[in-house]
Amino acid sequence: MSAHLIAPNFDLSATLNSGQAFHWEPHGSDGFVGCVGNQAMLLRQSGQRIHVTPPEAREGARRYLRLGEDHEAVLRSFPAQDAVLAEAVAYCPGLRILRQPLWECLATFLTSSMKQVAHIRQISLRLRQELGESCRLGDLALGAFPEPGVIARAGERRLREFGLGYRAGFVHRAAVRLASGEVRLEEGEALDDEALLEFLLTFDGVGEKIANCVRLFGYGRLAAFPVDVWIERVLRERYFGGGEVGRKELVRFVADHFGDYGGYAQQYLFHHARTSRGNSRSRP
DNA sequence: GTCCAGGAGAGGC
DNA sequence: GCCTCTCATGGA
């Protein structure tokens, strides 16, 4: 039994494997299994349809995949004279931004600093398997991302067993803050973009880059533009002719160049730089 | 074995 | 304000 969603110009595989979420596992020839919150689901794309199993996960999947939004408006908003961005969009036009549950988004990106995507993925899966609530999907048992209280009780030492290294303290302290009720991530929903940034920066281990990832992939602030090592390289090489440009100047540039949907532009540039052939650092 | 990763924070200047 | 160093780990 499954339900389906209409998803025009959508690339499920690229979207789930583009360094936003890290826990989706291939299933069968063209499916992916994972949890969104505590809902286990199988997603499978055929043409413009995405089939969701079980059917009761349909609305959760729709929200997570941000379906039903006007993606053409996003593409129209991009700077008209930007050939670099146009190339990245043409490379994978079906790539989208996800809308992830806030805590799993924050916690996952707290583990991301100075880590390769493959390793962030390994940590995310281990946290889910070892500490997360087990969610059944037919014969499969998938792990939800562990609640703050569970991580708080597990302790920093236990987290280090999962390969978090010095990031274990960041994740643990954030979990303790949330589990104690001192703050709630949902408070951020009501804040404007700037106030939300300030709020996220109050978490130890969250700097501007990770805060922007959480604003973009969790809170759905589509103008947020995370500048990581990949984006920094692309900007320097393709937008500034390989010249010596300070990181600060790059941040200033993206703020007024890419516009209201800069987060999408960023994701297209990131995905293209990281996965396309011709980039010596990327793997085929 | 070597390089480097979706960084942040502290310290020096 | 900007530059540099350290933090911990494992995939490529």
PDB file of C-alpha atoms (C1' of nucleotides) in Angstrom:
ATOM      1  CA  MET A   1       0.000   0.000   0.000  1.00  0.00           C
ATOM      2  CA  SER A   2       1.316   3.415  -0.926  1.00  0.00           C
ATOM      3  CA  ALA A   3       0.106   6.874  -1.759  1.00  0.00           C
ATOM      4  CA  HIS A   4       1.676   9.192  -4.247  1.00  0.00           C
ATOM      5  CA  LEU A   5       2.552  12.852  -4.594  1.00  0.00           C
ATOM      6  CA  ILE A   6       2.872  14.895  -7.758  1.00  0.00           C
ATOM      7  CA  ALA A   7       6.410  16.194  -8.083  1.00  0.00           C
ATOM      8  CA  PRO A   8       7.183  17.954 -11.358  1.00  0.00           C
ATOM      9  CA  ASN A   9      10.839  18.609 -12.161  1.00  0.00           C
ATOM     10  CA  PHE A  10      11.932  16.861  -8.989  1.00  0.00           C
ATOM     11  CA  ASP A  11      15.028  14.690  -8.481  1.00  0.00           C
ATOM     12  CA  LEU A  12      14.451  12.620  -5.365  1.00  0.00           C
ATOM     13  CA  SER A  13      17.793  10.833  -5.423  1.00  0.00           C
ATOM     14  CA  ALA A  14      19.850  14.008  -5.822  1.00  0.00           C
ATOM     15  CA  THR A  15      17.812  15.827  -3.206  1.00  0.00           C
ATOM     16  CA  LEU A  16      18.190  13.120  -0.559  1.00  0.00           C
ATOM     17  CA  ASN A  17      21.913  12.756  -1.275  1.00  0.00           C
ATOM     18  CA  SER A  18      22.987  16.378  -1.588  1.00  0.00           C
ATOM     19  CA  GLY A  19      24.429  16.937   1.868  1.00  0.00           C
ATOM     20  CA  GLN A  20      21.283  18.270   3.544  1.00  0.00           C
ATOM     21  CA  ALA A  21      20.037  15.131   5.269  1.00  0.00           C
ATOM     22  CA  PHE A  22      22.391  12.239   5.879  1.00  0.00           C
ATOM     23  CA  HIS A  23      20.352   9.218   6.849  1.00  0.00           C
ATOM     24  CA  TRP A  24      18.476   8.096   3.723  1.00  0.00           C
ATOM     25  CA  GLU A  25      19.408   4.591   2.638  1.00  0.00           C
ATOM     26  CA  PRO A  26      18.894   3.097  -0.809  1.00  0.00           C
ATOM     27  CA  HIS A  27      16.162   0.481  -0.982  1.00  0.00           C
ATOM     28  CA  GLY A  28      15.553  -1.674  -4.015  1.00  0.00           C
ATOM     29  CA  SER A  29      16.493  -0.299  -7.399  1.00  0.00           C
ATOM     30  CA  ASP A  30      15.132   3.222  -7.025  1.00  0.00           C
ATOM     31  CA  GLY A  31      13.802   3.713  -3.498  1.00  0.00           C
ATOM     32  CA  PHE A  32      15.011   5.307  -0.286  1.00  0.00           C
ATOM     33  CA  VAL A  33      14.057   4.502   3.291  1.00  0.00           C
ATOM     34  CA  GLY A  34      14.389   6.722   6.315  1.00  0.00           C
ATOM     35  CA  CYS A  35      12.547   8.483   9.102  1.00  0.00           C
ATOM     36  CA  VAL A  36      11.110  11.964   9.093  1.00  0.00           C
ATOM     37  CA  GLY A  37      10.660  12.647  12.761  1.00  0.00           C
ATOM     38  CA  ASN A  38       9.197   9.407  14.097  1.00  0.00           C
ATOM     39  CA  GLN A  39       7.594   8.405  10.815  1.00  0.00           C
ATOM     40  CA  ALA A  40       9.439   5.708   8.884  1.00  0.00           C
ATOM     41  CA  MET A  41       8.836   5.815   5.153  1.00  0.00           C
ATOM     42  CA  LEU A  42       9.850   4.467   1.789  1.00  0.00           C
ATOM     43  CA  LEU A  43      10.069   7.033  -1.001  1.00  0.00           C
ATOM     44  CA  ARG A  44      10.259   5.999  -4.622  1.00  0.00           C
ATOM     45  CA  GLN A  45      10.128   8.197  -7.680  1.00  0.00           C
ATOM     46  CA  SER A  46       8.692   7.289 -11.053  1.00  0.00           C
ATOM     47  CA  GLY A  47       8.554  10.172 -13.468  1.00  0.00           C
ATOM     48  CA  GLN A  48       6.646  13.043 -11.915  1.00  0.00           C
ATOM     49  CA  ARG A  49       5.269  10.907  -9.107  1.00  0.00           C
ATOM     50  CA  ILE A  50       6.766  10.120  -5.739  1.00  0.00           C
ATOM     51  CA  HIS A  51       5.272   7.032  -4.134  1.00  0.00           C
ATOM     52  CA  VAL A  52       5.095   7.071  -0.355  1.00  0.00           C
ATOM     53  CA  THR A  53       4.853   3.960   1.812  1.00  0.00           C
ATOM     54  CA  PRO A  54       2.982   3.739   4.121  1.00  0.00           C
ATOM     55  CA  PRO A  55       0.184   5.978   2.784  1.00  0.00           C
ATOM     56  CA  GLU A  56      -0.226   7.733   6.151  1.00  0.00           C
ATOM     57  CA  ALA A  57       3.289   9.172   5.691  1.00  0.00           C
ATOM     58  CA  ARG A  58       2.113  11.085   2.632  1.00  0.00           C
ATOM     59  CA  GLU A  59       1.531  14.480   4.233  1.00  0.00           C
ATOM     60  CA  GLY A  60       4.772  14.270   6.193  1.00  0.00           C
ATOM     61  CA  ALA A  61       6.635  13.501   2.990  1.00  0.00           C
ATOM     62  CA  ARG A  62       4.942  16.369   1.182  1.00  0.00           C
ATOM     63  CA  ARG A  63       6.049  18.825   3.827  1.00  0.00           C
ATOM     64  CA  TYR A  64       9.563  17.353   4.087  1.00  0.00           C
ATOM     65  CA  LEU A  65      10.079  17.532   0.314  1.00  0.00           C
ATOM     66  CA  ARG A  66       8.458  20.980   0.117  1.00  0.00           C
ATOM     67  CA  LEU A  67       6.162  19.817  -2.660  1.00  0.00           C
ATOM     68  CA  GLY A  68       3.447  22.086  -3.937  1.00  0.00           C
ATOM     69  CA  GLU A  69       5.663  25.151  -3.860  1.00  0.00           C
ATOM     70  CA  ASP A  70       6.275  27.319  -6.903  1.00  0.00           C
ATOM     71  CA  HIS A  71       9.743  26.212  -7.922  1.00  0.00           C
ATOM     72  CA  GLU A  72       9.584  28.151 -11.173  1.00  0.00           C
ATOM     73  CA  ALA A  73       9.429  31.315  -9.105  1.00  0.00           C
ATOM     74  CA  VAL A  74      12.629  30.273  -7.380  1.00  0.00           C
ATOM     75  CA  LEU A  75      14.411  29.788 -10.694  1.00  0.00           C
ATOM     76  CA  ARG A  76      13.057  33.081 -12.067  1.00  0.00           C
ATOM     77  CA  SER A  77      14.431  34.924  -9.051  1.00  0.00           C
ATOM     78  CA  PHE A  78      18.040  33.991  -9.821  1.00  0.00           C
ATOM     79  CA  PRO A  79      20.294  36.733 -11.247  1.00  0.00           C
ATOM     80  CA  ALA A  80      19.810  36.731 -15.017  1.00  0.00           C
ATOM     81  CA  GLN A  81      23.448  37.312 -15.963  1.00  0.00           C
ATOM     82  CA  ASP A  82      24.881  34.570 -13.756  1.00  0.00           C
ATOM     83  CA  ALA A  83      26.273  31.880 -16.092  1.00  0.00           C
ATOM     84  CA  VAL A  84      27.937  29.989 -13.259  1.00  0.00           C
ATOM     85  CA  LEU A  85      24.666  29.501 -11.431  1.00  0.00           C
ATOM     86  CA  ALA A  86      22.852  28.693 -14.675  1.00  0.00           C
ATOM     87  CA  GLU A  87      25.367  25.928 -15.318  1.00  0.00           C
ATOM     88  CA  ALA A  88      24.836  24.494 -11.836  1.00  0.00           C
ATOM     89  CA  VAL A  89      21.038  24.555 -12.230  1.00  0.00           C
ATOM     90  CA  ALA A  90      21.245  22.904 -15.651  1.00  0.00           C
ATOM     91  CA  TYR A  91      23.459  20.198 -14.156  1.00  0.00           C
ATOM     92  CA  CYS A  92      20.690  19.076 -11.796  1.00  0.00           C
ATOM     93  CA  PRO A  93      17.480  21.108 -12.171  1.00  0.00           C
ATOM     94  CA  GLY A  94      15.463  18.712  -9.979  1.00  0.00           C
ATOM     95  CA  LEU A  95      17.531  19.396  -6.887  1.00  0.00           C
ATOM     96  CA  ARG A  96      15.454  20.870  -4.046  1.00  0.00           C
ATOM     97  CA  ILE A  97      15.753  22.088  -0.488  1.00  0.00           C
ATOM     98  CA  LEU A  98      14.278  19.875   2.227  1.00  0.00           C
ATOM     99  CA  ARG A  99      12.312  21.022   5.260  1.00  0.00           C
ATOM    100  CA  GLN A 100      13.753  19.005   8.126  1.00  0.00           C
ATOM    101  CA  PRO A 101      12.601  18.620  11.715  1.00  0.00           C
ATOM    102  CA  LEU A 102      14.437  21.302  13.704  1.00  0.00           C
ATOM    103  CA  TRP A 103      16.270  19.244  16.281  1.00  0.00           C
ATOM    104  CA  GLU A 104      17.613  16.607  13.921  1.00  0.00           C
ATOM    105  CA  CYS A 105      18.734  19.367  11.572  1.00  0.00           C
ATOM    106  CA  LEU A 106      20.548  21.314  14.307  1.00  0.00           C
ATOM    107  CA  ALA A 107      22.110  18.225  15.897  1.00  0.00           C
ATOM    108  CA  THR A 108      23.254  16.779  12.588  1.00  0.00           C
ATOM    109  CA  PHE A 109      24.922  19.982  11.469  1.00  0.00           C
ATOM    110  CA  LEU A 110      26.567  20.326  14.879  1.00  0.00           C
ATOM    111  CA  THR A 111      28.388  17.110  13.950  1.00  0.00           C
ATOM    112  CA  SER A 112      29.316  18.394  10.494  1.00  0.00           C
ATOM    113  CA  SER A 113      32.237  20.721  11.145  1.00  0.00           C
ATOM    114  CA  MET A 114      35.425  19.524   9.469  1.00  0.00           C
ATOM    115  CA  LYS A 115      33.748  16.292   8.432  1.00  0.00           C
ATOM    116  CA  GLN A 116      33.171  14.837   4.995  1.00  0.00           C
ATOM    117  CA  VAL A 117      29.601  14.092   3.968  1.00  0.00           C
ATOM    118  CA  ALA A 118      30.257  10.352   4.098  1.00  0.00           C
ATOM    119  CA  HIS A 119      31.372  10.605   7.699  1.00  0.00           C
ATOM    120  CA  ILE A 120      28.503  12.847   8.796  1.00  0.00           C
ATOM    121  CA  ARG A 121      26.277  10.217   7.295  1.00  0.00           C
ATOM    122  CA  GLN A 122      27.956   7.443   9.268  1.00  0.00           C
ATOM    123  CA  ILE A 123      27.569   9.397  12.527  1.00  0.00           C
ATOM    124  CA  SER A 124      23.922  10.208  11.807  1.00  0.00           C
ATOM    125  CA  LEU A 125      23.068   6.580  11.121  1.00  0.00           C
ATOM    126  CA  ARG A 126      24.867   5.343  14.232  1.00  0.00           C
ATOM    127  CA  LEU A 127      23.110   7.867  16.462  1.00  0.00           C
ATOM    128  CA  ARG A 128      19.776   6.771  15.043  1.00  0.00           C
ATOM    129  CA  GLN A 129      20.517   3.061  15.315  1.00  0.00           C
ATOM    130  CA  GLU A 130      22.004   3.135  18.803  1.00  0.00           C
ATOM    131  CA  LEU A 131      19.934   5.806  20.559  1.00  0.00           C
ATOM    132  CA  GLY A 132      16.901   6.523  18.401  1.00  0.00           C
ATOM    133  CA  GLU A 133      13.407   5.175  18.722  1.00  0.00           C
ATOM    134  CA  SER A 134      12.916   2.200  16.448  1.00  0.00           C
ATOM    135  CA  CYS A 135      10.348   2.843  13.741  1.00  0.00           C
ATOM    136  CA  ARG A 136       9.055  -0.098  11.759  1.00  0.00           C
ATOM    137  CA  LEU A 137       8.519  -0.143   8.036  1.00  0.00           C
ATOM    138  CA  GLY A 138       7.343  -3.595   7.051  1.00  0.00           C
ATOM    139  CA  ASP A 139      10.215  -5.888   7.909  1.00  0.00           C
ATOM    140  CA  LEU A 140      12.637  -3.020   8.371  1.00  0.00           C
ATOM    141  CA  ALA A 141      13.458  -1.291  11.658  1.00  0.00           C
ATOM    142  CA  LEU A 142      14.597   2.278  11.062  1.00  0.00           C
ATOM    143  CA  GLY A 143      15.906   4.668  13.685  1.00  0.00           C
ATOM    144  CA  ALA A 144      14.342   8.028  14.378  1.00  0.00           C
ATOM    145  CA  PHE A 145      16.767  10.762  15.376  1.00  0.00           C
ATOM    146  CA  PRO A 146      17.133  10.527  19.193  1.00  0.00           C
ATOM    147  CA  GLU A 147      15.221  13.131  21.200  1.00  0.00           C
ATOM    148  CA  PRO A 148      17.208  15.735  23.173  1.00  0.00           C
ATOM    149  CA  GLY A 149      16.384  13.991  26.464  1.00  0.00           C
ATOM    150  CA  VAL A 150      17.853  10.727  25.233  1.00  0.00           C
ATOM    151  CA  ILE A 151      21.081  12.374  24.102  1.00  0.00           C
ATOM    152  CA  ALA A 152      21.277  14.406  27.299  1.00  0.00           C
ATOM    153  CA  ARG A 153      21.033  11.216  29.388  1.00  0.00           C
ATOM    154  CA  ALA A 154      23.442   9.308  27.150  1.00  0.00           C
ATOM    155  CA  GLY A 155      26.228  11.739  28.019  1.00  0.00           C
ATOM    156  CA  GLU A 156      29.133  13.194  26.106  1.00  0.00           C
ATOM    157  CA  ARG A 157      31.381  10.170  26.633  1.00  0.00           C
ATOM    158  CA  ARG A 158      28.835   7.859  25.020  1.00  0.00           C
ATOM    159  CA  LEU A 159      28.458  10.228  22.071  1.00  0.00           C
ATOM    160  CA  ARG A 160      32.192  10.067  21.470  1.00  0.00           C
ATOM    161  CA  GLU A 161      31.840   6.344  20.854  1.00  0.00           C
ATOM    162  CA  PHE A 162      29.941   7.243  17.699  1.00  0.00           C
ATOM    163  CA  GLY A 163      32.862   9.165  16.238  1.00  0.00           C
ATOM    164  CA  LEU A 164      31.757  12.708  17.052  1.00  0.00           C
ATOM    165  CA  GLY A 165      35.114  13.703  18.499  1.00  0.00           C
ATOM    166  CA  TYR A 166      35.179  17.207  19.969  1.00  0.00           C
ATOM    167  CA  ARG A 167      31.683  17.804  18.532  1.00  0.00           C
ATOM    168  CA  ALA A 168      30.193  15.471  21.138  1.00  0.00           C
ATOM    169  CA  GLY A 169      30.190  18.292  23.685  1.00  0.00           C
ATOM    170  CA  PHE A 170      28.340  20.600  21.290  1.00  0.00           C
ATOM    171  CA  VAL A 171      25.579  18.078  20.635  1.00  0.00           C
ATOM    172  CA  HIS A 172      25.326  17.101  24.281  1.00  0.00           C
ATOM    173  CA  ARG A 173      25.117  20.681  25.584  1.00  0.00           C
ATOM    174  CA  ALA A 174      22.478  21.583  22.998  1.00  0.00           C
ATOM    175  CA  ALA A 175      20.472  18.505  23.987  1.00  0.00           C
ATOM    176  CA  VAL A 176      20.695  19.412  27.674  1.00  0.00           C
ATOM    177  CA  ARG A 177      19.519  22.964  26.954  1.00  0.00           C
ATOM    178  CA  LEU A 178      16.497  21.721  25.045  1.00  0.00           C
ATOM    179  CA  ALA A 179      15.661  18.805  27.328  1.00  0.00           C
ATOM    180  CA  SER A 180      15.687  21.113  30.350  1.00  0.00           C
ATOM    181  CA  GLY A 181      13.137  23.378  28.698  1.00  0.00           C
ATOM    182  CA  GLU A 182      15.452  26.404  28.924  1.00  0.00           C
ATOM    183  CA  VAL A 183      14.734  27.118  25.267  1.00  0.00           C
ATOM    184  CA  ARG A 184      12.603  25.579  22.551  1.00  0.00           C
ATOM    185  CA  LEU A 185      13.669  25.494  18.904  1.00  0.00           C
ATOM    186  CA  GLU A 186      10.067  26.213  17.916  1.00  0.00           C
ATOM    187  CA  GLU A 187      10.534  29.695  19.409  1.00  0.00           C
ATOM    188  CA  GLY A 188      12.668  30.459  16.385  1.00  0.00           C
ATOM    189  CA  GLU A 189       9.756  30.051  13.987  1.00  0.00           C
ATOM    190  CA  ALA A 190       8.301  33.387  15.061  1.00  0.00           C
ATOM    191  CA  LEU A 191      11.577  35.303  14.726  1.00  0.00           C
ATOM    192  CA  ASP A 192      12.629  37.228  11.652  1.00  0.00           C
ATOM    193  CA  ASP A 193      15.679  35.956   9.760  1.00  0.00           C
ATOM    194  CA  GLU A 194      18.174  38.128  11.640  1.00  0.00           C
ATOM    195  CA  ALA A 195      16.782  37.378  15.096  1.00  0.00           C
ATOM    196  CA  LEU A 196      16.695  33.685  14.244  1.00  0.00           C
ATOM    197  CA  LEU A 197      20.390  33.850  13.357  1.00  0.00           C
ATOM    198  CA  GLU A 198      21.178  35.447  16.714  1.00  0.00           C
ATOM    199  CA  PHE A 199      19.104  32.810  18.500  1.00  0.00           C
ATOM    200  CA  LEU A 200      20.929  29.940  16.818  1.00  0.00           C
ATOM    201  CA  LEU A 201      24.323  31.495  17.543  1.00  0.00           C
ATOM    202  CA  THR A 202      23.591  31.136  21.266  1.00  0.00           C
ATOM    203  CA  PHE A 203      24.213  27.403  20.914  1.00  0.00           C
ATOM    204  CA  ASP A 204      27.799  26.394  21.612  1.00  0.00           C
ATOM    205  CA  GLY A 205      29.312  25.028  18.414  1.00  0.00           C
ATOM    206  CA  VAL A 206      26.997  26.990  16.133  1.00  0.00           C
ATOM    207  CA  GLY A 207      28.702  29.665  14.057  1.00  0.00           C
ATOM    208  CA  GLU A 208      27.420  31.545  11.045  1.00  0.00           C
ATOM    209  CA  LYS A 209      27.750  28.617   8.648  1.00  0.00           C
ATOM    210  CA  ILE A 210      25.911  26.024  10.719  1.00  0.00           C
ATOM    211  CA  ALA A 211      23.301  28.600  11.746  1.00  0.00           C
ATOM    212  CA  ASN A 212      22.609  29.221   8.074  1.00  0.00           C
ATOM    213  CA  CYS A 213      22.271  25.508   7.383  1.00  0.00           C
ATOM    214  CA  VAL A 214      19.673  25.249  10.145  1.00  0.00           C
ATOM    215  CA  ARG A 215      17.879  28.401   8.992  1.00  0.00           C
ATOM    216  CA  LEU A 216      17.735  27.007   5.449  1.00  0.00           C
ATOM    217  CA  PHE A 217      17.180  23.263   5.886  1.00  0.00           C
ATOM    218  CA  GLY A 218      15.181  23.403   9.126  1.00  0.00           C
ATOM    219  CA  TYR A 219      13.345  26.708   9.382  1.00  0.00           C
ATOM    220  CA  GLY A 220      12.894  27.084   5.638  1.00  0.00           C
ATOM    221  CA  ARG A 221      14.480  30.538   5.445  1.00  0.00           C
ATOM    222  CA  LEU A 222      15.230  30.296   1.750  1.00  0.00           C
ATOM    223  CA  ALA A 223      17.499  33.329   1.599  1.00  0.00           C
ATOM    224  CA  ALA A 224      20.002  31.805   4.035  1.00  0.00           C
ATOM    225  CA  PHE A 225      23.288  31.085   2.253  1.00  0.00           C
ATOM    226  CA  PRO A 226      25.744  28.814   4.086  1.00  0.00           C
ATOM    227  CA  VAL A 227      29.347  29.452   3.028  1.00  0.00           C
ATOM    228  CA  ASP A 228      31.410  26.306   3.499  1.00  0.00           C
ATOM    229  CA  VAL A 229      34.751  25.279   1.989  1.00  0.00           C
ATOM    230  CA  TRP A 230      33.102  24.137  -1.260  1.00  0.00           C
ATOM    231  CA  ILE A 231      31.111  27.317  -1.795  1.00  0.00           C
ATOM    232  CA  GLU A 232      34.105  29.398  -0.817  1.00  0.00           C
ATOM    233  CA  ARG A 233      36.139  27.649  -3.506  1.00  0.00           C
ATOM    234  CA  VAL A 234      33.435  28.085  -6.157  1.00  0.00           C
ATOM    235  CA  LEU A 235      32.990  31.758  -5.379  1.00  0.00           C
ATOM    236  CA  ARG A 236      36.698  32.454  -5.410  1.00  0.00           C
ATOM    237  CA  GLU A 237      37.403  30.536  -8.624  1.00  0.00           C
ATOM    238  CA  ARG A 238      34.283  31.320 -10.653  1.00  0.00           C
ATOM    239  CA  TYR A 239      33.086  34.697  -9.400  1.00  0.00           C
ATOM    240  CA  PHE A 240      36.361  36.394  -8.487  1.00  0.00           C
ATOM    241  CA  GLY A 241      38.678  34.951 -11.134  1.00  0.00           C
ATOM    242  CA  GLY A 242      40.762  33.015  -8.661  1.00  0.00           C
ATOM    243  CA  GLY A 243      41.953  36.205  -7.019  1.00  0.00           C
ATOM    244  CA  GLU A 244      42.691  36.667  -3.374  1.00  0.00           C
ATOM    245  CA  VAL A 245      39.392  37.512  -1.757  1.00  0.00           C
ATOM    246  CA  GLY A 246      38.763  37.554   1.952  1.00  0.00           C
ATOM    247  CA  ARG A 247      36.102  35.284   3.308  1.00  0.00           C
ATOM    248  CA  LYS A 248      34.267  38.274   4.701  1.00  0.00           C
ATOM    249  CA  GLU A 249      34.005  39.841   1.282  1.00  0.00           C
ATOM    250  CA  LEU A 250      32.564  36.612  -0.125  1.00  0.00           C
ATOM    251  CA  VAL A 251      29.847  36.650   2.530  1.00  0.00           C
ATOM    252  CA  ARG A 252      29.015  40.253   1.657  1.00  0.00           C
ATOM    253  CA  PHE A 253      28.869  39.361  -2.033  1.00  0.00           C
ATOM    254  CA  VAL A 254      26.415  36.477  -1.717  1.00  0.00           C
ATOM    255  CA  ALA A 255      24.088  38.480   0.499  1.00  0.00           C
ATOM    256  CA  ASP A 256      23.086  40.893  -2.245  1.00  0.00           C
ATOM    257  CA  HIS A 257      23.917  38.891  -5.363  1.00  0.00           C
ATOM    258  CA  PHE A 258      21.721  35.808  -4.994  1.00  0.00           C
ATOM    259  CA  GLY A 259      18.526  37.342  -3.636  1.00  0.00           C
ATOM    260  CA  ASP A 260      15.493  36.038  -1.774  1.00  0.00           C
ATOM    261  CA  TYR A 261      16.108  32.404  -2.737  1.00  0.00           C
ATOM    262  CA  GLY A 262      19.857  32.435  -2.217  1.00  0.00           C
ATOM    263  CA  GLY A 263      19.621  29.176  -0.298  1.00  0.00           C
ATOM    264  CA  TYR A 264      18.526  27.382  -3.436  1.00  0.00           C
ATOM    265  CA  ALA A 265      21.309  29.001  -5.449  1.00  0.00           C
ATOM    266  CA  GLN A 266      23.768  27.897  -2.818  1.00  0.00           C
ATOM    267  CA  GLN A 267      22.527  24.310  -2.946  1.00  0.00           C
ATOM    268  CA  TYR A 268      22.789  24.159  -6.739  1.00  0.00           C
ATOM    269  CA  LEU A 269      26.333  25.515  -6.619  1.00  0.00           C
ATOM    270  CA  PHE A 270      27.299  23.158  -3.794  1.00  0.00           C
ATOM    271  CA  HIS A 271      25.883  20.072  -5.466  1.00  0.00           C
ATOM    272  CA  HIS A 272      27.472  20.877  -8.800  1.00  0.00           C
ATOM    273  CA  ALA A 273      30.876  21.588  -7.313  1.00  0.00           C
ATOM    274  CA  ARG A 274      30.867  18.478  -5.168  1.00  0.00           C
ATOM    275  CA  THR A 275      29.587  15.895  -7.633  1.00  0.00           C
ATOM    276  CA  SER A 276      30.201  16.963 -11.220  1.00  0.00           C
ATOM    277  CA  ARG A 277      32.907  15.450 -13.348  1.00  0.00           C
ATOM    278  CA  GLY A 278      35.794  17.729 -14.073  1.00  0.00           C
ATOM    279  CA  ASN A 279      36.239  18.608 -10.457  1.00  0.00           C
ATOM    280  CA  SER A 280      39.354  16.812  -9.277  1.00  0.00           C
ATOM    281  CA  ARG A 281      38.157  16.772  -5.687  1.00  0.00           C
ATOM    282  CA  SER A 282      34.837  15.152  -6.449  1.00  0.00           C
ATOM    283  CA  ARG A 283      34.304  11.446  -6.796  1.00  0.00           C
ATOM    284  CA  PRO A 284      32.465  10.062  -9.854  1.00  0.00           C
TER     285      PRO A 284
ATOM    286  C1'  DG B   1      50.564   6.880   4.518  1.00  0.00           C
ATOM    287  C1'  DT B   2      48.788  11.417   3.372  1.00  0.00           C
ATOM    288  C1'  DC B   3      45.259  14.689   2.669  1.00  0.00           C
ATOM    289  C1'  DC B   4      41.247  16.919   3.938  1.00  0.00           C
ATOM    290  C1'  DA B   5      36.483  17.521   5.320  1.00  0.00           C
ATOM    291  C1'  DG B   6      29.065  21.446   4.468  1.00  0.00           C
ATOM    292  C1'  DG B   7      33.749  25.013  11.248  1.00  0.00           C
ATOM    293  C1'  DA B   8      33.978  27.021  15.678  1.00  0.00           C
ATOM    294  C1'  DG B   9      36.321  29.190  19.347  1.00  0.00           C
ATOM    295  C1'  DA B  10      40.152  31.109  21.623  1.00  0.00           C
ATOM    296  C1'  DG B  11      44.129  33.834  21.529  1.00  0.00           C
ATOM    297  C1'  DG B  12      47.342  37.131  19.422  1.00  0.00           C
ATOM    298  C1'  DC B  13      47.977  41.212  17.037  1.00  0.00           C
TER     299       DC B  13
ATOM    300  C1'  DG C   1      38.550  43.945  13.033  1.00  0.00           C
ATOM    301  C1'  DC C   2      41.487  39.872  10.689  1.00  0.00           C
ATOM    302  C1'  DC C   3      45.065  35.914  11.024  1.00  0.00           C
ATOM    303  C1'  DT C   4      46.431  31.501  13.158  1.00  0.00           C
ATOM    304  C1'  DC C   5      46.129  27.553  15.786  1.00  0.00           C
ATOM    305  C1'  DT C   6      43.744  23.634  17.769  1.00  0.00           C
ATOM    306  C1'  DC C   7      40.141  20.457  18.272  1.00  0.00           C
ATOM    307  C1'  DA C   8      39.031  14.426  16.524  1.00  0.00           C
ATOM    308  C1'  DT C   9      38.092  11.244  13.248  1.00  0.00           C
ATOM    309  C1'  DG C  10      37.962   8.367   9.216  1.00  0.00           C
ATOM    310  C1'  DG C  11      36.784   8.292   4.088  1.00  0.00           C
ATOM    311  C1'  DA C  12      39.058   8.916  -0.255  1.00  0.00           C
TER     312       DA C  12
END
